[in-house]
CSV table of C-alpha atoms in Angstrom, one decimal:
chain,number,residue,atom,x,y,z
A,1,MET,CA,-9.7,15.6,10.7
A,2,ARG,CA,-7.4,14.9,7.8
A,3,ASN,CA,-8.1,11.9,5.5
A,4,ARG,CA,-5.4,9.4,4.7
A,5,ILE,CA,-4.3,10.4,1.2
A,6,SER,CA,-3.5,7.5,-1.1
A,7,ILE,CA,-0.3,7.5,-3.2
A,8,HIS,CA,-2.1,8.6,-6.4
A,9,SER,CA,-4.9,10.8,-5.1
A,10,ALA,CA,-3.0,14.0,-5.9
A,11,SER,CA,-0.7,12.7,-8.5
A,12,THR,CA,-0.9,16.0,-10.4
A,13,VAL,CA,2.0,17.3,-8.4
A,14,GLY,CA,3.4,14.0,-7.1
A,15,ILE,CA,4.1,15.3,-3.6
A,16,VAL,CA,1.4,13.4,-1.8
A,17,ALA,CA,3.4,10.3,-2.6
A,18,LEU,CA,6.3,11.8,-0.6
A,19,THR,CA,3.9,12.5,2.3
A,20,LEU,CA,3.1,8.8,2.6
A,21,LEU,CA,6.7,7.8,2.3
A,22,VAL,CA,7.9,9.9,5.2
A,23,THR,CA,5.2,8.5,7.4
A,24,ALA,CA,6.1,4.9,6.6
A,25,CYS,CA,7.5,2.8,9.4
A,26,GLY,CA,10.5,0.5,9.2
A,27,PRO,CA,14.2,0.7,8.3
A,28,ALA,CA,15.6,2.8,5.5
A,29,THR,CA,16.4,-0.3,3.4
A,30,LEU,CA,14.2,-3.1,2.2
A,31,PRO,CA,14.2,-6.2,4.3
A,32,PRO,CA,16.6,-9.0,3.2
A,33,GLY,CA,15.0,-11.1,0.5
A,34,ASP,CA,12.8,-8.3,-0.9
A,35,GLN,CA,13.6,-7.7,-4.6
A,36,VAL,CA,13.9,-4.4,-6.3
A,37,GLU,CA,13.4,-4.5,-10.0
A,38,ASP,CA,15.1,-1.3,-11.2
A,39,GLN,CA,16.3,-2.0,-14.8
A,40,TYR,CA,15.6,1.7,-15.7
A,41,GLU,CA,17.8,3.1,-12.9
A,42,ALA,CA,19.7,5.5,-15.2
A,43,ARG,CA,16.5,7.0,-16.6
A,44,ASN,CA,14.9,6.9,-13.2
A,45,ARG,CA,17.8,8.8,-11.6
A,46,ALA,CA,17.5,11.5,-14.3
A,47,ALA,CA,13.8,11.9,-13.6
A,48,HIS,CA,14.6,12.0,-9.9
A,49,GLU,CA,17.1,14.8,-10.4
A,50,PHE,CA,14.5,16.7,-12.5
A,51,ASN,CA,12.0,16.3,-9.7
A,52,LEU,CA,14.5,17.6,-7.1
A,53,SER,CA,15.1,20.6,-9.3
A,54,LEU,CA,11.4,21.2,-9.7
A,55,ASP,CA,10.8,20.9,-6.0
A,56,GLN,CA,13.6,23.3,-5.2
A,57,ALA,CA,12.6,25.9,-7.7
A,58,VAL,CA,8.8,25.6,-7.7
A,59,LEU,CA,7.0,23.2,-5.4
A,60,GLY,CA,8.9,23.8,-2.2
A,61,PRO,CA,8.7,27.6,-2.4
A,62,THR,CA,5.1,27.5,-3.6
A,63,SER,CA,4.0,25.2,-0.8
A,64,ASP,CA,5.6,27.4,1.7
A,65,ALA,CA,3.8,30.5,0.3
A,66,TYR,CA,0.5,28.6,0.3
A,67,GLY,CA,0.9,27.2,3.8
A,68,THR,CA,1.9,30.6,5.3
A,69,SER,CA,-0.6,32.7,3.5
A,70,VAL,CA,-3.7,30.5,3.6
A,71,PRO,CA,-5.3,29.8,7.0
A,72,GLU,CA,-5.2,26.2,8.1
A,73,PRO,CA,-9.0,25.8,8.2
A,74,VAL,CA,-9.2,26.9,4.5
A,75,ARG,CA,-6.4,24.5,3.6
A,76,ASP,CA,-8.1,21.7,5.4
A,77,GLY,CA,-11.3,22.4,3.5
A,78,VAL,CA,-9.6,22.4,0.1
A,79,SER,CA,-7.8,19.1,1.0
A,80,ASN,CA,-11.1,17.6,2.2
A,81,PHE,CA,-12.8,18.6,-1.0
A,82,ALA,CA,-10.0,17.1,-3.1
A,83,SER,CA,-10.2,13.9,-1.1
A,84,ASN,CA,-13.9,13.7,-1.6
A,85,LEU,CA,-13.5,13.7,-5.3
A,86,ASN,CA,-11.6,10.4,-5.1
A,87,GLN,CA,-14.4,8.5,-3.5
A,88,PRO,CA,-16.3,7.5,-6.7
A,89,GLY,CA,-13.0,6.0,-8.0
A,90,TYR,CA,-12.6,4.1,-4.7
A,91,VAL,CA,-16.1,2.7,-5.1
A,92,ILE,CA,-15.4,1.4,-8.6
A,93,ASN,CA,-12.2,-0.3,-7.5
A,94,ASN,CA,-13.9,-1.7,-4.4
A,95,LEU,CA,-16.5,-3.3,-6.7
A,96,LEU,CA,-13.9,-4.7,-9.0
A,97,GLN,CA,-12.1,-6.1,-5.9
A,98,LEU,CA,-15.4,-7.7,-4.8
A,99,ARG,CA,-15.1,-5.7,-1.5
A,100,ILE,CA,-18.8,-4.9,-1.3
A,101,GLY,CA,-18.6,-3.7,2.3
A,102,ASP,CA,-15.9,-1.1,1.4
A,103,ALA,CA,-17.8,0.0,-1.6
A,104,ALA,CA,-20.9,0.6,0.5
A,105,GLN,CA,-18.8,2.5,3.1
A,106,ASN,CA,-17.1,4.7,0.5
A,107,THR,CA,-20.5,5.4,-1.1
A,108,LEU,CA,-22.0,6.4,2.2
A,109,ARG,CA,-19.0,8.6,3.0
A,110,PHE,CA,-19.3,10.3,-0.4
A,111,ALA,CA,-23.0,10.9,0.2
A,112,ILE,CA,-22.5,12.3,3.7
A,113,ASN,CA,-19.6,14.6,2.8
A,114,SER,CA,-21.2,15.8,-0.4
A,115,THR,CA,-24.3,16.9,1.4
A,116,LEU,CA,-23.8,17.5,5.1
A,117,GLY,CA,-20.1,18.3,4.4
A,118,LEU,CA,-21.0,21.0,1.8
A,119,ALA,CA,-19.6,19.3,-1.3
A,120,GLY,CA,-16.8,17.7,0.8
A,121,LEU,CA,-15.3,20.9,2.4
A,122,PHE,CA,-16.0,19.4,5.8
A,123,ASP,CA,-15.2,15.8,6.7
A,124,VAL,CA,-18.4,15.0,8.5
A,125,ALA,CA,-18.3,11.4,7.6
A,126,SER,CA,-15.1,10.8,9.6
A,127,GLU,CA,-16.7,12.5,12.6
A,128,LEU,CA,-19.6,10.1,12.2
A,129,GLY,CA,-17.3,7.1,12.1
A,130,VAL,CA,-17.3,6.5,8.4
A,131,PRO,CA,-13.6,6.7,7.3
A,132,ALA,CA,-12.4,6.4,3.7
A,133,GLU,CA,-11.3,3.0,2.5
A,134,SER,CA,-8.6,4.3,0.1
A,135,THR,CA,-7.8,2.1,-2.9
A,136,ASP,CA,-6.8,2.4,-6.5
A,137,PHE,CA,-6.6,0.3,-9.7
A,138,GLY,CA,-3.0,-0.7,-8.9
A,139,GLU,CA,-4.4,-2.5,-5.9
A,140,THR,CA,-7.1,-4.0,-8.0
A,141,LEU,CA,-4.4,-5.4,-10.3
A,142,HIS,CA,-2.5,-6.7,-7.3
A,143,ILE,CA,-5.5,-8.5,-6.0
A,144,TYR,CA,-5.9,-10.3,-9.3
A,145,GLY,CA,-2.4,-11.5,-9.3
A,146,PHE,CA,-0.5,-9.0,-11.4
A,147,GLY,CA,3.1,-8.4,-10.2
A,148,GLU,CA,4.5,-5.0,-9.3
A,149,GLY,CA,6.9,-4.9,-12.2
A,150,ASP,CA,9.8,-2.5,-12.4
A,151,TYR,CA,10.4,0.5,-10.2
A,152,ILE,CA,9.7,3.7,-12.2
A,153,VAL,CA,10.2,7.4,-11.5
A,154,HIS,CA,8.0,9.7,-13.5
A,155,PRO,CA,8.8,13.4,-14.0
A,156,VAL,CA,6.6,15.5,-11.8
A,157,LEU,CA,4.5,12.5,-10.7
A,158,GLY,CA,7.3,10.8,-8.8
A,159,PRO,CA,7.8,7.2,-7.7
A,160,SER,CA,5.7,4.3,-9.1
A,161,THR,CA,6.0,0.8,-10.5
A,162,THR,CA,4.9,-0.7,-13.8
A,163,ARG,CA,1.7,-2.0,-12.2
A,164,ASP,CA,0.9,1.2,-10.4
A,165,THR,CA,1.6,3.3,-13.5
A,166,VAL,CA,-1.0,1.3,-15.4
A,167,GLY,CA,-3.3,1.7,-12.4
A,168,MET,CA,-2.8,5.5,-12.3
A,169,VAL,CA,-3.8,5.9,-16.0
A,170,VAL,CA,-6.9,3.7,-15.5
A,171,ASP,CA,-7.9,5.5,-12.4
A,172,PHE,CA,-7.7,8.8,-14.2
A,173,ALA,CA,-9.7,7.6,-17.1
A,174,MET,CA,-12.5,5.8,-15.2
A,175,ASN,CA,-13.2,8.4,-12.5
A,176,PRO,CA,-16.8,9.2,-13.3
A,177,LEU,CA,-16.5,12.8,-12.1
A,178,ARG,CA,-14.0,13.5,-14.9
A,179,HIS,CA,-16.7,12.6,-17.5
A,180,HIS,CA,-19.5,14.7,-15.9
A,181,VAL,CA,-17.7,18.0,-15.2
A,182,ASP,CA,-17.2,20.4,-18.0
A,183,THR,CA,-14.8,23.3,-18.3
A,184,PRO,CA,-14.1,25.6,-16.6
A,185,GLU,CA,-15.3,23.6,-13.6
A,186,SER,CA,-12.9,20.8,-14.4
A,187,TYR,CA,-10.0,23.2,-14.0
A,188,TYR,CA,-11.2,24.0,-10.5
A,189,LEU,CA,-11.1,20.3,-9.7
A,190,THR,CA,-7.5,20.1,-10.9
A,191,ALA,CA,-6.6,23.2,-8.9
A,192,THR,CA,-7.9,21.7,-5.7
A,193,SER,CA,-5.9,18.5,-6.2
A,194,VAL,CA,-2.8,20.7,-6.7
A,195,ALA,CA,-3.6,22.8,-3.7
A,196,SER,CA,-4.0,19.6,-1.6
A,197,GLY,CA,-0.6,18.4,-2.7
A,198,LEU,CA,1.0,21.7,-1.8
A,199,ASP,CA,-0.6,21.6,1.6
A,200,SER,CA,0.9,18.1,2.2
A,201,ARG,CA,4.3,19.4,1.0
A,202,TYR,CA,4.0,22.2,3.5
A,203,GLU,CA,2.8,20.2,6.4
A,204,PHE,CA,5.6,17.6,6.1
A,205,GLY,CA,8.2,19.9,4.6
A,206,GLY,CA,10.9,19.3,7.2
A,207,THR,CA,10.8,15.5,6.9
A,208,ILE,CA,10.6,15.6,3.1
A,209,ASP,CA,13.5,18.0,2.9
A,210,SER,CA,15.6,15.7,5.1
A,211,ILE,CA,15.0,12.7,2.7
A,212,LEU,CA,15.4,14.7,-0.5
A,213,TYR,CA,18.3,16.9,0.4
A,214,GLU,CA,20.1,15.4,3.4
A,215,SER,CA,20.3,11.7,2.4
A,216,ALA,CA,23.6,10.3,1.1
A,217,ASP,CA,21.6,8.9,-1.8
A,218,SER,CA,18.1,10.4,-1.9
A,219,TYR,CA,17.2,8.3,-4.9
A,220,ALA,CA,17.9,5.0,-3.2
A,221,GLN,CA,16.3,6.3,0.0
A,222,LEU,CA,13.1,7.3,-1.8
A,223,ARG,CA,12.9,4.1,-3.7
A,224,SER,CA,13.2,2.0,-0.5
A,225,LEU,CA,10.6,4.1,1.3
A,226,TYR,CA,8.2,4.0,-1.6
A,227,LEU,CA,8.3,0.3,-2.1
A,228,GLN,CA,8.1,-0.4,1.6
A,229,GLN,CA,5.0,1.8,1.9
A,230,ARG,CA,3.3,0.5,-1.2
A,231,ARG,CA,3.9,-3.2,-0.2
A,232,PHE,CA,2.6,-2.5,3.3
A,233,GLU,CA,-0.5,-0.9,1.9
A,234,LEU,CA,-1.3,-3.8,-0.4
A,235,GLY,CA,-0.8,-6.3,2.4
A,236,GLY,CA,-0.3,-9.4,0.3
A,237,ASP,CA,-4.0,-9.8,-0.6
A,238,ALA,CA,-3.4,-11.3,-4.0
A,239,ILE,CA,-5.8,-14.0,-5.0
A,240,VAL,CA,-4.2,-17.4,-5.3
A,241,TYR,CA,-5.8,-19.2,-8.2
A,242,GLU,CA,-3.8,-22.4,-7.8
A,243,ASP,CA,-3.6,-24.3,-4.5
A,244,PRO,CA,0.0,-25.6,-4.2
A,245,TYR,CA,-1.3,-28.5,-2.2
A,246,ALA,CA,-4.0,-29.5,-4.7
A,247,GLY,CA,-3.4,-32.6,-6.8
A,248,ASP,CA,-4.5,-36.0,-7.9
A,249,ASP,CA,-3.2,-37.7,-4.7
A,250,PRO,CA,-5.2,-36.5,-1.6
A,251,ALA,CA,-2.8,-38.3,0.7
A,252,ALA,CA,0.2,-36.5,-0.8
A,253,ALA,CA,-1.7,-33.2,-0.5
A,254,ALA,CA,-2.5,-33.8,3.2
A,255,ALA,CA,1.1,-34.7,3.9
A,256,ALA,CA,2.3,-31.5,2.2
A,257,VAL,CA,-0.1,-29.5,4.3
A,258,ALA,CA,1.1,-31.2,7.5
A,259,ALA,CA,4.7,-30.5,6.6
A,260,ASP,CA,4.1,-26.8,6.1
A,261,PRO,CA,3.6,-25.0,9.5
A,262,TYR,CA,2.7,-21.8,7.8
A,263,TYR,CA,-0.1,-23.1,5.6
A,264,ASP,CA,-3.4,-21.6,6.6
A,265,PRO,CA,-6.4,-23.2,4.8
A,266,TYR,CA,-8.5,-20.1,5.6
A,267,SER,CA,-6.3,-18.1,3.3
A,268,ASP,CA,-7.6,-20.2,0.4
A,269,PRO,CA,-10.6,-18.3,-1.1
A,270,TYR,CA,-12.2,-21.7,-2.0
A,271,PHE,CA,-11.7,-23.3,1.4
A,272,ASP,CA,-15.0,-24.6,2.9
A,273,PRO,CA,-14.8,-25.0,6.7
A,274,TYR,CA,-18.0,-27.1,6.6
A,275,ALA,CA,-16.8,-29.6,4.0
A,276,GLN,CA,-15.5,-32.4,6.2
């Protein structure tokens, strides 16, 4: 069983991001009212064209060669192994997000797959009902109220935002496995991440090709799909530090709540249902 791969889990090649994008649901354009901050569009389009050229010349042909020459069970094992390497990073972010249950689940998953799954080659944890709770530092920043910032396209790495770019750098730096694996073993870890990305490019090649090479404006299409997918993943879980209905006048606050049919007191992290 394949794990859900997060946007940054194989950012070495930037192709796993496309895999998520093509599986996103919804229209090809952002819903009315959603803002796209793209002040670097000229630079982004240049990076996008570079990535298209790289995909045509290297990544696409290499992924096809990898997918047709390597048996699927072997490719699945490599992808499982690469996914398992992300689990410690998930746990750290879960703890920073105060999601203790998710941290425990990801820790258990890493322990199961690292032992019974032979260093993660087999996804035993999913078979036992312990799926991955994928996350990253970009989501951690979102939860603590940091805005997404501008849309950014990186050479090789692909679509991102200001917030997720910072998150990607922090995730890379704080993954404990990167500090406890010496060369040449560290090269093997990078190679498995690249192979996992190539496998995703091969598996979803037809859909990815239609977006990149058959769209009237592949840049705008990819931007829309990326932002939709990322915003859907984050799910609007940002912590609200200020209650818009809090004030010195309790009566006025109560009236504001009554006038707002969408206000849900249970969404307030400080709401006490027993304080009446």
